[in-house]
Amino acid sequence: MTFSGFQLLRNALNGGTGWTPHWRKAEPKPAYDVVIVGGGGHGLATAHYLAKDFGVNNVAVIEKGWIGSGNAGRNTTIIRSNYLLPGNIPFYELGMKLWEGLEQDLNYNAMVSQRGVLNLCHSDAQRDAFARRGNAMRLHGVDAELIDREAVRGMAPYLDFDNARFPIIGGLVQRRGGTARHDAVVWGYARAADKRGVDIIENCEATGLRSEGGKIVGVETTKGFVGANRVGLSVAGNSSRVAALADMRLPIETYALQAFVTESIKPLIDCVVTFGAGHFYISQSDKGSLVFGGDLDPFPSYAQRGSLHVFSDVAENAMAVMPMLGRLRILRSWGGVMDMSMDGSPIIDATPIEGLFFNGGWCYGGFKATPAAGFCFAHLIAKGEPHQAAAPFRLDRFATGRVIDEKGVGATPNLH
Amino acid sequence: MLINCPYCGPRDLLEFTVKGEARARPDAAADLDSEASRAGFVDAVYLRDNPAGRHKEHWLHASGCQSWLVIERDTRTHEIFGASLVASDAEGAKS
């Protein structure tokens, strides 16, 4: 079914009986051209672009739980391309352009909302750094605006401008940034991929990666062996565990990142705001809840929940920038497990095993990258060579010294 | 979360700083320019086992006795199976 105004009207009149499931419940066939391990946003986007843009339709996506049950459903839904380094800006801007056309491409309402992302600065040095980042973005054709304190006040009058320690002196705005409905992104990609013949196999965990003579031949799963001479891994926080099935060690550590929502309130925050003196970001969902997050838990963790002391740190950040938040009640908190790479940048590359490809190391920025990561990973799997925008995201860059240290503090293993 | 420091006894997590996987350093006496040595350093600096399960880690009791500890912890449940001084740990002694 194609969604349209006419379908909406028709189903409104017939009690919604015309709606059909968005994707089939597929069972694995003995073999495919490509198997994608991981049914999150990235894996499903990869399958969609493989089928739509690269002519590879005989594809399975296998997922150990239900699709979107990992980090795709646990993030704070922010989309942006306000990066600094040449290795990162073109990639994230490719992603932003794909976000802008996503709903037409998928025929699905992903609630992409370009409400703007406002990064606050609190010192002259930080404003200089923002000017540099904004200029780097504009040189790459990305929109960026450095605004002063009064302009920030116009956008977000509720912030604590006169905080003694962290006065707000300005901000960097990317107006094309914003939010998207994370679950709808997953469902939209799943539906679009399914329509092109991709099998989405849920409750099917990869238990082994079978290779012969250095070439991948398929995936052992809890639903039996599935043959494929091209396999893509897209499993976020579980990257090291799945790579270990092929005896690979990765430049990745897994950490828990928490997110929080408050009770619903009337419209207050009409953009995404990030606090520059700590690590805190907040937006308001269309239901009215304020959605926010901060730092990782400090030790490696595969638990999809976080520590209380990190929550109290996030809450202190919140109070420093937006004291009114102290009057709201927190409804829920949850955690996702992040694949933190050693330089803070992702990996989209072939592996030493022929036919086995890897997409991971997204740190806590995987959601915004969903369309671009899917597109570039599909390009790599279909053509055997990297897409230009993702060419720097190599697996061997740590050995060759070509790290992409976006934070400008050097290669920082142990510093997450 | 309580960590049983060998010197100080059970102390709160917030007194400690974690430094990551506890493993031996590459051999600094080897020919540093050899392929094998380079591979060893890349391995030690960048690559991780990153298991979901028992994990040996270096922790510093920063707000306590300032000892470096080796702690074995389950990364799924955060259960701690013991803490020892780096100096007394065979694997830690090399690091």
mmCIF file with all atom_site columns, N, CA, C and O in Angstrom, chain A residues 137-175:
data_model
loop_
_atom_site.group_PDB
_atom_site.id
_atom_site.type_symbol
_atom_site.label_atom_id
_atom_site.label_alt_id
_atom_site.label_comp_id
_atom_site.label_asym_id
_atom_site.label_entity_id
_atom_site.label_seq_id
_atom_site.pdbx_PDB_ins_code
_atom_site.Cartn_x
_atom_site.Cartn_y
_atom_site.Cartn_z
_atom_site.occupancy
_atom_site.B_iso_or_equiv
_atom_site.pdbx_formal_charge
_atom_site.auth_seq_id
_atom_site.auth_comp_id
_atom_site.auth_asym_id
_atom_site.auth_atom_id
_atom_site.pdbx_PDB_model_num
ATOM 1   N N  . MET A 1 137 ? 32.127 24.398 8.434  1.00 0.00 ? 137 MET A N  1
ATOM 2   C CA . MET A 1 137 ? 30.863 23.884 7.887  1.00 0.00 ? 137 MET A CA 1
ATOM 3   C C  . MET A 1 137 ? 30.485 24.650 6.623  1.00 0.00 ? 137 MET A C  1
ATOM 4   O O  . MET A 1 137 ? 30.134 24.054 5.596  1.00 0.00 ? 137 MET A O  1
ATOM 5   N N  . ARG A 1 138 ? 30.585 25.988 6.684  1.00 0.00 ? 138 ARG A N  1
ATOM 6   C CA . ARG A 1 138 ? 30.162 26.790 5.526  1.00 0.00 ? 138 ARG A CA 1
ATOM 7   C C  . ARG A 1 138 ? 31.061 26.544 4.327  1.00 0.00 ? 138 ARG A C  1
ATOM 8   O O  . ARG A 1 138 ? 30.592 26.551 3.178  1.00 0.00 ? 138 ARG A O  1
ATOM 9   N N  . LEU A 1 139 ? 32.350 26.310 4.576  1.00 0.00 ? 139 LEU A N  1
ATOM 10  C CA . LEU A 1 139 ? 33.255 25.989 3.462  1.00 0.00 ? 139 LEU A CA 1
ATOM 11  C C  . LEU A 1 139 ? 32.861 24.682 2.780  1.00 0.00 ? 139 LEU A C  1
ATOM 12  O O  . LEU A 1 139 ? 33.178 24.450 1.619  1.00 0.00 ? 139 LEU A O  1
ATOM 13  N N  . HIS A 1 140 ? 32.178 23.816 3.537  1.00 0.00 ? 140 HIS A N  1
ATOM 14  C CA . HIS A 1 140 ? 31.704 22.555 2.962  1.00 0.00 ? 140 HIS A CA 1
ATOM 15  C C  . HIS A 1 140 ? 30.260 22.677 2.466  1.00 0.00 ? 140 HIS A C  1
ATOM 16  O O  . HIS A 1 140 ? 29.623 21.674 2.151  1.00 0.00 ? 140 HIS A O  1
ATOM 17  N N  . GLY A 1 141 ? 29.724 23.891 2.458  1.00 0.00 ? 141 GLY A N  1
ATOM 18  C CA . GLY A 1 141 ? 28.362 24.064 1.948  1.00 0.00 ? 141 GLY A CA 1
ATOM 19  C C  . GLY A 1 141 ? 27.276 23.724 2.950  1.00 0.00 ? 141 GLY A C  1
ATOM 20  O O  . GLY A 1 141 ? 26.117 23.525 2.580  1.00 0.00 ? 141 GLY A O  1
ATOM 21  N N  . VAL A 1 142 ? 27.636 23.647 4.231  1.00 0.00 ? 142 VAL A N  1
ATOM 22  C CA . VAL A 1 142 ? 26.650 23.343 5.269  1.00 0.00 ? 142 VAL A CA 1
ATOM 23  C C  . VAL A 1 142 ? 26.233 24.658 5.931  1.00 0.00 ? 142 VAL A C  1
ATOM 24  O O  . VAL A 1 142 ? 27.054 25.564 6.085  1.00 0.00 ? 142 VAL A O  1
ATOM 25  N N  . ASP A 1 143 ? 24.977 24.770 6.322  1.00 0.00 ? 143 ASP A N  1
ATOM 26  C CA . ASP A 1 143 ? 24.519 26.008 6.940  1.00 0.00 ? 143 ASP A CA 1
ATOM 27  C C  . ASP A 1 143 ? 24.997 26.104 8.385  1.00 0.00 ? 143 ASP A C  1
ATOM 28  O O  . ASP A 1 143 ? 24.947 25.129 9.135  1.00 0.00 ? 143 ASP A O  1
ATOM 29  N N  . ALA A 1 144 ? 25.493 27.271 8.760  1.00 0.00 ? 144 ALA A N  1
ATOM 30  C CA . ALA A 1 144 ? 25.913 27.520 10.141 1.00 0.00 ? 144 ALA A CA 1
ATOM 31  C C  . ALA A 1 144 ? 25.801 29.010 10.392 1.00 0.00 ? 144 ALA A C  1
ATOM 32  O O  . ALA A 1 144 ? 26.087 29.815 9.516  1.00 0.00 ? 144 ALA A O  1
ATOM 33  N N  . GLU A 1 145 ? 25.387 29.368 11.593 1.00 0.00 ? 145 GLU A N  1
ATOM 34  C CA . GLU A 1 145 ? 25.208 30.775 11.947 1.00 0.00 ? 145 GLU A CA 1
ATOM 35  C C  . GLU A 1 145 ? 25.741 30.985 13.349 1.00 0.00 ? 145 GLU A C  1
ATOM 36  O O  . GLU A 1 145 ? 25.316 30.306 14.284 1.00 0.00 ? 145 GLU A O  1
ATOM 37  N N  . LEU A 1 146 ? 26.681 31.922 13.485 1.00 0.00 ? 146 LEU A N  1
ATOM 38  C CA . LEU A 1 146 ? 27.183 32.269 14.814 1.00 0.00 ? 146 LEU A CA 1
ATOM 39  C C  . LEU A 1 146 ? 26.317 33.412 15.329 1.00 0.00 ? 146 LEU A C  1
ATOM 40  O O  . LEU A 1 146 ? 26.237 34.462 14.682 1.00 0.00 ? 146 LEU A O  1
ATOM 41  N N  . ILE A 1 147 ? 25.666 33.226 16.449 1.00 0.00 ? 147 ILE A N  1
ATOM 42  C CA . ILE A 1 147 ? 24.757 34.272 16.938 1.00 0.00 ? 147 ILE A CA 1
ATOM 43  C C  . ILE A 1 147 ? 25.201 34.771 18.304 1.00 0.00 ? 147 ILE A C  1
ATOM 44  O O  . ILE A 1 147 ? 25.889 34.072 19.037 1.00 0.00 ? 147 ILE A O  1
ATOM 45  N N  . ASP A 1 148 ? 24.807 36.009 18.626 1.00 0.00 ? 148 ASP A N  1
ATOM 46  C CA . ASP A 1 148 ? 25.224 36.584 19.902 1.00 0.00 ? 148 ASP A CA 1
ATOM 47  C C  . ASP A 1 148 ? 24.184 36.276 20.994 1.00 0.00 ? 148 ASP A C  1
ATOM 48  O O  . ASP A 1 148 ? 23.152 35.645 20.747 1.00 0.00 ? 148 ASP A O  1
ATOM 49  N N  . ARG A 1 149 ? 24.502 36.788 22.167 1.00 0.00 ? 149 ARG A N  1
ATOM 50  C CA . ARG A 1 149 ? 23.691 36.485 23.348 1.00 0.00 ? 149 ARG A CA 1
ATOM 51  C C  . ARG A 1 149 ? 22.228 36.910 23.174 1.00 0.00 ? 149 ARG A C  1
ATOM 52  O O  . ARG A 1 149 ? 21.310 36.168 23.529 1.00 0.00 ? 149 ARG A O  1
ATOM 53  N N  . GLU A 1 150 ? 22.018 38.091 22.577 1.00 0.00 ? 150 GLU A N  1
ATOM 54  C CA . GLU A 1 150 ? 20.642 38.565 22.445 1.00 0.00 ? 150 GLU A CA 1
ATOM 55  C C  . GLU A 1 150 ? 19.863 37.714 21.445 1.00 0.00 ? 150 GLU A C  1
ATOM 56  O O  . GLU A 1 150 ? 18.661 37.465 21.612 1.00 0.00 ? 150 GLU A O  1
ATOM 57  N N  . ALA A 1 151 ? 20.544 37.254 20.410 1.00 0.00 ? 151 ALA A N  1
ATOM 58  C CA . ALA A 1 151 ? 19.879 36.378 19.441 1.00 0.00 ? 151 ALA A CA 1
ATOM 59  C C  . ALA A 1 151 ? 19.542 35.025 20.080 1.00 0.00 ? 151 ALA A C  1
ATOM 60  O O  . ALA A 1 151 ? 18.505 34.426 19.791 1.00 0.00 ? 151 ALA A O  1
ATOM 61  N N  . VAL A 1 152 ? 20.440 34.547 20.949 1.00 0.00 ? 152 VAL A N  1
ATOM 62  C CA . VAL A 1 152 ? 20.136 33.310 21.686 1.00 0.00 ? 152 VAL A CA 1
ATOM 63  C C  . VAL A 1 152 ? 18.906 33.542 22.566 1.00 0.00 ? 152 VAL A C  1
ATOM 64  O O  . VAL A 1 152 ? 17.992 32.721 22.629 1.00 0.00 ? 152 VAL A O  1
ATOM 65  N N  . ARG A 1 153 ? 18.873 34.722 23.217 1.00 0.00 ? 153 ARG A N  1
ATOM 66  C CA . ARG A 1 153 ? 17.729 35.034 24.081 1.00 0.00 ? 153 ARG A CA 1
ATOM 67  C C  . ARG A 1 153 ? 16.434 35.045 23.272 1.00 0.00 ? 153 ARG A C  1
ATOM 68  O O  . ARG A 1 153 ? 15.385 34.607 23.755 1.00 0.00 ? 153 ARG A O  1
ATOM 69  N N  . GLY A 1 154 ? 16.518 35.514 22.037 1.00 0.00 ? 154 GLY A N  1
ATOM 70  C CA . GLY A 1 154 ? 15.334 35.503 21.183 1.00 0.00 ? 154 GLY A CA 1
ATOM 71  C C  . GLY A 1 154 ? 14.851 34.094 20.875 1.00 0.00 ? 154 GLY A C  1
ATOM 72  O O  . GLY A 1 154 ? 13.649 33.839 20.756 1.00 0.00 ? 154 GLY A O  1
ATOM 73  N N  . MET A 1 155 ? 15.794 33.168 20.737 1.00 0.00 ? 155 MET A N  1
ATOM 74  C CA . MET A 1 155 ? 15.420 31.779 20.419 1.00 0.00 ? 155 MET A CA 1
ATOM 75  C C  . MET A 1 155 ? 14.983 31.016 21.655 1.00 0.00 ? 155 MET A C  1
ATOM 76  O O  . MET A 1 155 ? 14.091 30.168 21.586 1.00 0.00 ? 155 MET A O  1
ATOM 77  N N  . ALA A 1 156 ? 15.664 31.272 22.773 1.00 0.00 ? 156 ALA A N  1
ATOM 78  C CA . ALA A 1 156 ? 15.440 30.447 23.971 1.00 0.00 ? 156 ALA A CA 1
ATOM 79  C C  . ALA A 1 156 ? 15.520 31.314 25.219 1.00 0.00 ? 156 ALA A C  1
ATOM 80  O O  . ALA A 1 156 ? 16.498 31.263 25.963 1.00 0.00 ? 156 ALA A O  1
ATOM 81  N N  . PRO A 1 157 ? 14.484 32.115 25.475 1.00 0.00 ? 157 PRO A N  1
ATOM 82  C CA . PRO A 1 157 ? 14.536 33.071 26.585 1.00 0.00 ? 157 PRO A CA 1
ATOM 83  C C  . PRO A 1 157 ? 14.570 32.426 27.963 1.00 0.00 ? 157 PRO A C  1
ATOM 84  O O  . PRO A 1 157 ? 14.885 33.089 28.943 1.00 0.00 ? 157 PRO A O  1
ATOM 85  N N  . TYR A 1 158 ? 14.252 31.129 28.031 1.00 0.00 ? 158 TYR A N  1
ATOM 86  C CA . TYR A 1 158 ? 14.147 30.448 29.319 1.00 0.00 ? 158 TYR A CA 1
ATOM 87  C C  . TYR A 1 158 ? 15.487 29.968 29.859 1.00 0.00 ? 158 TYR A C  1
ATOM 88  O O  . TYR A 1 158 ? 15.560 29.392 30.939 1.00 0.00 ? 158 TYR A O  1
ATOM 89  N N  . LEU A 1 159 ? 16.567 30.161 29.123 1.00 0.00 ? 159 LEU A N  1
ATOM 90  C CA . LEU A 1 159 ? 17.872 29.687 29.598 1.00 0.00 ? 159 LEU A CA 1
ATOM 91  C C  . LEU A 1 159 ? 18.411 30.621 30.680 1.00 0.00 ? 159 LEU A C  1
ATOM 92  O O  . LEU A 1 159 ? 17.998 31.776 30.790 1.00 0.00 ? 159 LEU A O  1
ATOM 93  N N  . ASP A 1 160 ? 19.371 30.113 31.464 1.00 0.00 ? 160 ASP A N  1
ATOM 94  C CA . ASP A 1 160 ? 19.948 30.919 32.549 1.00 0.00 ? 160 ASP A CA 1
ATOM 95  C C  . ASP A 1 160 ? 21.122 31.734 31.990 1.00 0.00 ? 160 ASP A C  1
ATOM 96  O O  . ASP A 1 160 ? 22.269 31.296 32.003 1.00 0.00 ? 160 ASP A O  1
ATOM 97  N N  . PHE A 1 161 ? 20.821 32.946 31.517 1.00 0.00 ? 161 PHE A N  1
ATOM 98  C CA . PHE A 1 161 ? 21.841 33.760 30.857 1.00 0.00 ? 161 PHE A CA 1
ATOM 99  C C  . PHE A 1 161 ? 22.848 34.337 31.841 1.00 0.00 ? 161 PHE A C  1
ATOM 100 O O  . PHE A 1 161 ? 23.964 34.657 31.491 1.00 0.00 ? 161 PHE A O  1
ATOM 101 N N  . ASP A 1 162 ? 22.430 34.504 33.094 1.00 0.00 ? 162 ASP A N  1
ATOM 102 C CA . ASP A 1 162 ? 23.284 35.191 34.051 1.00 0.00 ? 162 ASP A CA 1
ATOM 103 C C  . ASP A 1 162 ? 23.934 34.251 35.053 1.00 0.00 ? 162 ASP A C  1
ATOM 104 O O  . ASP A 1 162 ? 24.375 34.670 36.113 1.00 0.00 ? 162 ASP A O  1
ATOM 105 N N  . ASN A 1 163 ? 23.971 32.982 34.686 1.00 0.00 ? 163 ASN A N  1
ATOM 106 C CA . ASN A 1 163 ? 24.648 32.011 35.533 1.00 0.00 ? 163 ASN A CA 1
ATOM 107 C C  . ASN A 1 163 ? 26.081 32.487 35.792 1.00 0.00 ? 163 ASN A C  1
ATOM 108 O O  . ASN A 1 163 ? 26.813 32.820 34.869 1.00 0.00 ? 163 ASN A O  1
ATOM 109 N N  . ALA A 1 164 ? 26.468 32.541 37.070 1.00 0.00 ? 164 ALA A N  1
ATOM 110 C CA . ALA A 1 164 ? 27.756 33.142 37.422 1.00 0.00 ? 164 ALA A CA 1
ATOM 111 C C  . ALA A 1 164 ? 28.931 32.370 36.823 1.00 0.00 ? 164 ALA A C  1
ATOM 112 O O  . ALA A 1 164 ? 29.921 32.950 36.392 1.00 0.00 ? 164 ALA A O  1
ATOM 113 N N  . ARG A 1 165 ? 28.829 31.050 36.805 1.00 0.00 ? 165 ARG A N  1
ATOM 114 C CA . ARG A 1 165 ? 29.954 30.257 36.288 1.00 0.00 ? 165 ARG A CA 1
ATOM 115 C C  . ARG A 1 165 ? 29.883 30.073 34.785 1.00 0.00 ? 165 ARG A C  1
ATOM 116 O O  . ARG A 1 165 ? 30.894 30.045 34.105 1.00 0.00 ? 165 ARG A O  1
ATOM 117 N N  . PHE A 1 166 ? 28.690 29.911 34.244 1.00 0.00 ? 166 PHE A N  1
ATOM 118 C CA . PHE A 1 166 ? 28.547 29.587 32.820 1.00 0.00 ? 166 PHE A CA 1
ATOM 119 C C  . PHE A 1 166 ? 27.612 30.576 32.127 1.00 0.00 ? 166 PHE A C  1
ATOM 120 O O  . PHE A 1 166 ? 26.555 30.190 31.623 1.00 0.00 ? 166 PHE A O  1
ATOM 121 N N  . PRO A 1 167 ? 27.970 31.863 32.078 1.00 0.00 ? 167 PRO A N  1
ATOM 122 C CA . PRO A 1 167 ? 27.105 32.822 31.384 1.00 0.00 ? 167 PRO A CA 1
ATOM 123 C C  . PRO A 1 167 ? 27.024 32.455 29.899 1.00 0.00 ? 167 PRO A C  1
ATOM 124 O O  . PRO A 1 167 ? 28.015 32.003 29.317 1.00 0.00 ? 167 PRO A O  1
ATOM 125 N N  . ILE A 1 168 ? 25.846 32.645 29.326 1.00 0.00 ? 168 ILE A N  1
ATOM 126 C CA . ILE A 1 168 ? 25.692 32.330 27.896 1.00 0.00 ? 168 ILE A CA 1
ATOM 127 C C  . ILE A 1 168 ? 26.093 33.570 27.101 1.00 0.00 ? 168 ILE A C  1
ATOM 128 O O  . ILE A 1 168 ? 25.532 34.645 27.298 1.00 0.00 ? 168 ILE A O  1
ATOM 129 N N  . ILE A 1 169 ? 27.090 33.431 26.230 1.00 0.00 ? 169 ILE A N  1
ATOM 130 C CA . ILE A 1 169 ? 27.528 34.601 25.475 1.00 0.00 ? 169 ILE A CA 1
ATOM 131 C C  . ILE A 1 169 ? 27.190 34.505 23.993 1.00 0.00 ? 169 ILE A C  1
ATOM 132 O O  . ILE A 1 169 ? 27.400 35.456 23.245 1.00 0.00 ? 169 ILE A O  1
ATOM 133 N N  . GLY A 1 170 ? 26.667 33.383 23.565 1.00 0.00 ? 170 GLY A N  1
ATOM 134 C CA . GLY A 1 170 ? 26.286 33.253 22.163 1.00 0.00 ? 170 GLY A CA 1
ATOM 135 C C  . GLY A 1 170 ? 26.035 31.805 21.814 1.00 0.00 ? 170 GLY A C  1
ATOM 136 O O  . GLY A 1 170 ? 25.880 30.958 22.713 1.00 0.00 ? 170 GLY A O  1
ATOM 137 N N  . GLY A 1 171 ? 25.980 31.537 20.516 1.00 0.00 ? 171 GLY A N  1
ATOM 138 C CA . GLY A 1 171 ? 25.733 30.161 20.109 1.00 0.00 ? 171 GLY A CA 1
ATOM 139 C C  . GLY A 1 171 ? 26.014 29.939 18.641 1.00 0.00 ? 171 GLY A C  1
ATOM 140 O O  . GLY A 1 171 ? 26.182 30.891 17.862 1.00 0.00 ? 171 GLY A O  1
ATOM 141 N N  . LEU A 1 172 ? 26.111 28.684 18.278 1.00 0.00 ? 172 LEU A N  1
ATOM 142 C CA . LEU A 1 172 ? 26.238 28.289 16.884 1.00 0.00 ? 172 LEU A CA 1
ATOM 143 C C  . LEU A 1 172 ? 24.951 27.550 16.519 1.00 0.00 ? 172 LEU A C  1
ATOM 144 O O  . LEU A 1 172 ? 24.574 26.596 17.203 1.00 0.00 ? 172 LEU A O  1
ATOM 145 N N  . VAL A 1 173 ? 24.301 28.007 15.468 1.00 0.00 ? 173 VAL A N  1
ATOM 146 C CA . VAL A 1 173 ? 23.020 27.404 15.089 1.00 0.00 ? 173 VAL A CA 1
ATOM 147 C C  . VAL A 1 173 ? 23.150 26.706 13.751 1.00 0.00 ? 173 VAL A C  1
ATOM 148 O O  . VAL A 1 173 ? 23.707 27.266 12.802 1.00 0.00 ? 173 VAL A O  1
ATOM 149 N N  . GLN A 1 174 ? 22.649 25.487 13.684 1.00 0.00 ? 174 GLN A N  1
ATOM 150 C CA . GLN A 1 174 ? 22.418 24.863 12.378 1.00 0.00 ? 174 GLN A CA 1
ATOM 151 C C  . GLN A 1 174 ? 20.905 24.731 12.234 1.00 0.00 ? 174 GLN A C  1
ATOM 152 O O  . GLN A 1 174 ? 20.284 23.869 12.856 1.00 0.00 ? 174 GLN A O  1
ATOM 153 N N  . ARG A 1 175 ? 20.332 25.620 11.417 1.00 0.00 ? 175 ARG A N  1
ATOM 154 C CA . ARG A 1 175 ? 18.868 25.647 11.329 1.00 0.00 ? 175 ARG A CA 1
ATOM 155 C C  . ARG A 1 175 ? 18.298 24.436 10.607 1.00 0.00 ? 175 ARG A C  1
ATOM 156 O O  . ARG A 1 175 ? 17.134 24.090 10.792 1.00 0.00 ? 175 ARG A O  1
#
